[in-house]
PDB file of C-alpha atoms in Angstrom:
ATOM      1  CA  MET S 115     -31.638 -21.250 -13.690  1.00  0.00           C
ATOM      2  CA  ALA S 116     -28.856 -21.011 -16.283  1.00  0.00           C
ATOM      3  CA  SER S 117     -25.496 -19.615 -15.234  1.00  0.00           C
ATOM      4  CA  VAL S 118     -24.054 -16.660 -17.082  1.00  0.00           C
ATOM      5  CA  ASP S 119     -20.446 -16.688 -18.275  1.00  0.00           C
ATOM      6  CA  LEU S 120     -19.235 -13.226 -17.258  1.00  0.00           C
ATOM      7  CA  ARG S 121     -15.955 -13.565 -19.142  1.00  0.00           C
ATOM      8  CA  ASP S 122     -17.802 -13.040 -22.422  1.00  0.00           C
ATOM      9  CA  ASN S 123     -19.773 -10.041 -21.161  1.00  0.00           C
ATOM     10  CA  ASN S 124     -18.642  -6.470 -20.719  1.00  0.00           C
ATOM     11  CA  LEU S 125     -17.748  -6.092 -17.041  1.00  0.00           C
ATOM     12  CA  LEU S 126     -17.540  -2.282 -17.074  1.00  0.00           C
ATOM     13  CA  GLY S 127     -21.086  -1.921 -15.786  1.00  0.00           C
ATOM     14  CA  ILE S 128     -20.786  -4.103 -12.692  1.00  0.00           C
ATOM     15  CA  SER S 129     -19.118  -3.851  -9.309  1.00  0.00           C
ATOM     16  CA  TRP S 130     -18.341  -6.330  -6.542  1.00  0.00           C
ATOM     17  CA  VAL S 131     -17.872  -5.985  -2.789  1.00  0.00           C
ATOM     18  CA  ASP S 132     -17.456  -8.296   0.181  1.00  0.00           C
ATOM     19  CA  SER S 133     -18.337  -6.148   3.186  1.00  0.00           C
ATOM     20  CA  GLY S 134     -16.575  -8.505   5.597  1.00  0.00           C
ATOM     21  CA  TRP S 135     -13.192  -7.534   4.156  1.00  0.00           C
ATOM     22  CA  VAL S 136     -13.707  -3.768   3.875  1.00  0.00           C
ATOM     23  CA  PRO S 137     -12.578  -2.754   7.406  1.00  0.00           C
ATOM     24  CA  ILE S 138      -9.380  -4.811   7.215  1.00  0.00           C
ATOM     25  CA  LEU S 139      -8.187  -4.089   3.653  1.00  0.00           C
ATOM     26  CA  ASN S 140      -4.512  -3.200   3.339  1.00  0.00           C
ATOM     27  CA  PRO S 141      -1.771  -3.648   0.709  1.00  0.00           C
ATOM     28  CA  GLY S 142      -0.805  -6.997   2.264  1.00  0.00           C
ATOM     29  CA  ASN S 143      -4.216  -8.648   1.866  1.00  0.00           C
ATOM     30  CA  VAL S 144      -5.863  -6.784  -1.033  1.00  0.00           C
ATOM     31  CA  LEU S 145      -4.876  -9.501  -3.557  1.00  0.00           C
ATOM     32  CA  ASP S 146      -6.465 -12.115  -1.267  1.00  0.00           C
ATOM     33  CA  TYR S 147      -9.598  -9.971  -1.182  1.00  0.00           C
ATOM     34  CA  PHE S 148      -9.567  -9.646  -4.977  1.00  0.00           C
ATOM     35  CA  SER S 149      -9.192 -13.422  -5.377  1.00  0.00           C
ATOM     36  CA  GLU S 150     -12.409 -14.243  -3.479  1.00  0.00           C
ATOM     37  CA  ARG S 151     -14.492 -16.888  -5.247  1.00  0.00           C
ATOM     38  CA  SER S 152     -17.503 -14.596  -5.654  1.00  0.00           C
ATOM     39  CA  ASN S 153     -15.489 -11.875  -7.452  1.00  0.00           C
ATOM     40  CA  PRO S 154     -16.541 -11.977 -11.152  1.00  0.00           C
ATOM     41  CA  PHE S 155     -13.388 -10.097 -12.218  1.00  0.00           C
ATOM     42  CA  TYR S 156     -10.967 -12.745 -10.975  1.00  0.00           C
ATOM     43  CA  ASP S 157      -9.753 -15.492 -13.337  1.00  0.00           C
ATOM     44  CA  ARG S 158      -9.318 -18.749 -11.404  1.00  0.00           C
ATOM     45  CA  THR S 159      -6.869 -20.115 -13.987  1.00  0.00           C
ATOM     46  CA  CYS S 160      -4.257 -17.415 -13.285  1.00  0.00           C
ATOM     47  CA  ASN S 161      -0.751 -17.942 -11.924  1.00  0.00           C
ATOM     48  CA  ASN S 162      -1.778 -16.371  -8.595  1.00  0.00           C
ATOM     49  CA  GLU S 163      -3.935 -19.457  -7.939  1.00  0.00           C
ATOM     50  CA  VAL S 164      -0.997 -21.778  -8.664  1.00  0.00           C
ATOM     51  CA  VAL S 165       1.225 -19.797  -6.284  1.00  0.00           C
ATOM     52  CA  LYS S 166      -1.501 -19.836  -3.620  1.00  0.00           C
ATOM     53  CA  MET S 167      -2.084 -23.622  -3.918  1.00  0.00           C
ATOM     54  CA  GLN S 168       1.647 -24.349  -3.710  1.00  0.00           C
ATOM     55  CA  ARG S 169       1.991 -21.908  -0.795  1.00  0.00           C
ATOM     56  CA  LEU S 170       4.707 -19.933  -2.555  1.00  0.00           C
ATOM     57  CA  THR S 171       5.382 -16.209  -2.259  1.00  0.00           C
ATOM     58  CA  LEU S 172       4.242 -13.704  -4.899  1.00  0.00           C
ATOM     59  CA  GLU S 173       7.891 -13.267  -5.986  1.00  0.00           C
ATOM     60  CA  HIS S 174       7.550 -16.632  -7.769  1.00  0.00           C
ATOM     61  CA  LEU S 175       5.124 -15.023 -10.247  1.00  0.00           C
ATOM     62  CA  ASN S 176       8.113 -13.437 -12.020  1.00  0.00           C
ATOM     63  CA  GLN S 177       9.419 -16.867 -13.065  1.00  0.00           C
ATOM     64  CA  MET S 178       6.042 -18.072 -14.406  1.00  0.00           C
ATOM     65  CA  VAL S 179       4.436 -17.477 -17.805  1.00  0.00           C
ATOM     66  CA  GLY S 180       0.725 -16.702 -18.101  1.00  0.00           C
ATOM     67  CA  VAL S 181      -1.987 -14.483 -16.626  1.00  0.00           C
ATOM     68  CA  GLU S 182      -1.316 -12.918 -13.237  1.00  0.00           C
ATOM     69  CA  TYR S 183      -2.639 -10.178 -10.977  1.00  0.00           C
ATOM     70  CA  ILE S 184      -0.439  -7.618  -9.231  1.00  0.00           C
ATOM     71  CA  LEU S 185      -1.042  -4.709  -6.890  1.00  0.00           C
ATOM     72  CA  LEU S 186      -0.118  -1.766  -9.106  1.00  0.00           C
ATOM     73  CA  HIS S 187      -0.845   1.107  -6.734  1.00  0.00           C
ATOM     74  CA  ALA S 188      -2.084   1.546  -3.168  1.00  0.00           C
ATOM     75  CA  GLN S 189      -3.323   4.704  -1.505  1.00  0.00           C
ATOM     76  CA  GLU S 190      -4.362   3.489   1.906  1.00  0.00           C
ATOM     77  CA  PRO S 191      -6.997   3.077   3.202  1.00  0.00           C
ATOM     78  CA  ILE S 192      -9.368   3.739   0.318  1.00  0.00           C
ATOM     79  CA  LEU S 193      -7.797   3.140  -3.118  1.00  0.00           C
ATOM     80  CA  TYR S 194      -6.060   0.087  -4.558  1.00  0.00           C
ATOM     81  CA  ILE S 195      -5.339  -0.615  -8.221  1.00  0.00           C
ATOM     82  CA  ILE S 196      -4.956  -4.209  -9.396  1.00  0.00           C
ATOM     83  CA  ARG S 197      -3.529  -5.054 -12.819  1.00  0.00           C
ATOM     84  CA  LYS S 198      -4.279  -8.209 -14.788  1.00  0.00           C
ATOM     85  CA  GLN S 199      -1.352  -8.934 -17.055  1.00  0.00           C
ATOM     86  CA  GLN S 200       0.020 -11.622 -19.356  1.00  0.00           C
ATOM     87  CA  ARG S 201       3.591 -12.467 -18.391  1.00  0.00           C
ATOM     88  CA  GLN S 202       5.716 -13.472 -21.389  1.00  0.00           C
ATOM     89  CA  SER S 203       9.069 -13.687 -19.607  1.00  0.00           C
ATOM     90  CA  PRO S 204      10.570 -12.512 -16.303  1.00  0.00           C
ATOM     91  CA  THR S 205      11.012  -9.032 -17.796  1.00  0.00           C
ATOM     92  CA  GLN S 206       8.169  -8.750 -20.312  1.00  0.00           C
ATOM     93  CA  VAL S 207       4.468  -8.355 -19.474  1.00  0.00           C
ATOM     94  CA  ILE S 208       1.432  -7.268 -21.468  1.00  0.00           C
ATOM     95  CA  PRO S 209      -1.243  -5.377 -19.467  1.00  0.00           C
ATOM     96  CA  LEU S 210      -4.693  -6.872 -20.069  1.00  0.00           C
ATOM     97  CA  SER S 211      -6.931  -4.816 -17.775  1.00  0.00           C
ATOM     98  CA  ASP S 212      -6.917  -2.751 -14.613  1.00  0.00           C
ATOM     99  CA  TYR S 213      -9.305  -2.872 -11.680  1.00  0.00           C
ATOM    100  CA  TYR S 214      -9.694  -0.303  -8.961  1.00  0.00           C
ATOM    101  CA  ILE S 215     -10.937  -0.828  -5.452  1.00  0.00           C
ATOM    102  CA  ILE S 216     -12.491   2.208  -3.830  1.00  0.00           C
ATOM    103  CA  ALA S 217     -13.685   1.777  -0.249  1.00  0.00           C
ATOM    104  CA  GLY S 218     -13.795  -1.991  -0.794  1.00  0.00           C
ATOM    105  CA  VAL S 219     -15.880  -1.883  -4.001  1.00  0.00           C
ATOM    106  CA  VAL S 220     -14.162  -3.412  -7.064  1.00  0.00           C
ATOM    107  CA  TYR S 221     -14.695  -1.911 -10.525  1.00  0.00           C
ATOM    108  CA  GLN S 222     -13.077  -2.631 -13.870  1.00  0.00           C
ATOM    109  CA  ALA S 223     -11.284   0.400 -15.277  1.00  0.00           C
ATOM    110  CA  PRO S 224     -12.325   1.218 -18.854  1.00  0.00           C
ATOM    111  CA  ASP S 225      -9.718   0.777 -21.558  1.00  0.00           C
ATOM    112  CA  LEU S 226      -8.655   3.691 -23.764  1.00  0.00           C
ATOM    113  CA  GLY S 227     -10.861   2.595 -26.672  1.00  0.00           C
ATOM    114  CA  THR S 228     -13.964   2.587 -24.467  1.00  0.00           C
ATOM    115  CA  VAL S 229     -13.178   6.067 -23.104  1.00  0.00           C
ATOM    116  CA  ILE S 230     -12.530   7.530 -26.572  1.00  0.00           C
ATOM    117  CA  GLY S 231     -15.646   5.842 -27.972  1.00  0.00           C
ATOM    118  CA  SER S 232     -17.770   7.300 -25.193  1.00  0.00           C
ATOM    119  CA  ARG S 233     -16.349  10.801 -25.738  1.00  0.00           C
ATOM    120  CA  VAL S 234     -16.858  10.620 -29.502  1.00  0.00           C
ATOM    121  CA  LEU S 235     -20.430   9.418 -29.015  1.00  0.00           C
ATOM    122  CA  SER S 236     -21.120  12.351 -26.671  1.00  0.00           C
ATOM    123  CA  ALA S 237     -19.656  14.824 -29.172  1.00  0.00           C
ATOM    124  CA  VAL S 238     -21.605  13.353 -32.093  1.00  0.00           C
ATOM    125  CA  HIS S 239     -24.818  13.464 -30.074  1.00  0.00           C
ATOM    126  CA  GLY S 240     -24.261  17.184 -29.386  1.00  0.00           C
ATOM    127  CA  VAL S 241     -23.589  17.924 -33.054  1.00  0.00           C
ATOM    128  CA  GLN S 242     -26.638  15.867 -34.112  1.00  0.00           C
ATOM    129  CA  SER S 243     -28.859  17.753 -31.633  1.00  0.00           C
ATOM    130  CA  ALA S 244     -27.626  21.110 -32.961  1.00  0.00           C
ATOM    131  CA  PHE S 245     -28.194  19.988 -36.551  1.00  0.00           C
ATOM    132  CA  ASP S 246     -31.714  18.765 -35.738  1.00  0.00           C
ATOM    133  CA  GLU S 247     -32.564  22.101 -34.125  1.00  0.00           C
ATOM    134  CA  ALA S 248     -31.167  24.043 -37.091  1.00  0.00           C
ATOM    135  CA  MET S 249     -33.201  21.887 -39.485  1.00  0.00           C
ATOM    136  CA  SER S 250     -36.374  22.687 -37.521  1.00  0.00           C
ATOM    137  CA  TYR S 251     -36.011  26.366 -38.591  1.00  0.00           C
ATOM    138  CA  CYS S 252     -35.418  25.573 -42.272  1.00  0.00           C
ATOM    139  CA  ARG S 253     -38.435  25.904 -44.589  1.00  0.00           C
ATOM    140  CA  TYR S 254     -38.932  25.175 -48.272  1.00  0.00           C
ATOM    141  CA  HIS S 255     -41.601  25.988 -50.825  1.00  0.00           C
ATOM    142  CA  PRO S 256     -41.202  25.139 -54.536  1.00  0.00           C
ATOM    143  CA  SER S 257     -42.077  28.653 -55.673  1.00  0.00           C
ATOM    144  CA  GLU S 258     -40.088  30.514 -52.988  1.00  0.00           C
ATOM    145  CA  GLY S 259     -37.118  28.250 -52.315  1.00  0.00           C
ATOM    146  CA  TYR S 260     -35.486  27.833 -48.913  1.00  0.00           C
ATOM    147  CA  TRP S 261     -35.757  30.256 -45.994  1.00  0.00           C
ATOM    148  CA  TRP S 262     -35.187  30.311 -42.259  1.00  0.00           C
ATOM    149  CA  HIS S 263     -38.174  30.744 -39.983  1.00  0.00           C
ATOM    150  CA  PHE S 264     -37.384  31.550 -36.365  1.00  0.00           C
ATOM    151  CA  LYS S 265     -40.108  31.566 -33.722  1.00  0.00           C
ATOM    152  CA  ASP S 266     -39.310  35.103 -32.544  1.00  0.00           C
ATOM    153  CA  GLN S 267     -39.349  36.473 -36.101  1.00  0.00           C
ATOM    154  CA  GLU S 268     -42.523  38.449 -36.940  1.00  0.00           C
ATOM    155  CA  GLU S 269     -42.231  38.409 -40.689  1.00  0.00           C
ATOM    156  CA  ARG S 270     -40.818  35.708 -42.911  1.00  0.00           C
ATOM    157  CA  GLY S 271     -37.510  36.559 -44.496  1.00  0.00           C
ATOM    158  CA  ILE S 272     -36.756  34.929 -47.807  1.00  0.00           C
ATOM    159  CA  PHE S 273     -33.168  33.828 -48.264  1.00  0.00           C
ATOM    160  CA  LEU S 274     -32.605  31.803 -51.364  1.00  0.00           C
ATOM    161  CA  ILE S 275     -29.994  29.160 -51.114  1.00  0.00           C
TER     162      ILE S 275
END
């Protein structure tokens, strides 16, 4: 069986949970939970792994350069937001993606482009459906021209366009 590289795939449609951790999740251990080996969202080459292997505290992440994960927000006991970010300097970071944990289930938060694209697609689909329905009432004959024919209309009205 071939392995699938999830870093190249869109992770918005998947979720991950380790039910053994769910009852004990808290702001102090949620990053440990997120860094489980079976979590497809976690990048093993991040600075958090270096800090963990060297048994340093998370405060050392501020002096490192590279990808890191931080706990952005916690609303105990059900919601935690983890941010993946690229640290450029001790004071400059670039957010890469956000993940939310609801009742122990990890999801990737969609980026703004994905949300706007989805909304535009929904709007265009609605407009296309309305246009298709309007076109179903439009009739044409070479000698009479165009007219509208509605199902509840008894006689055909001729409206030249």
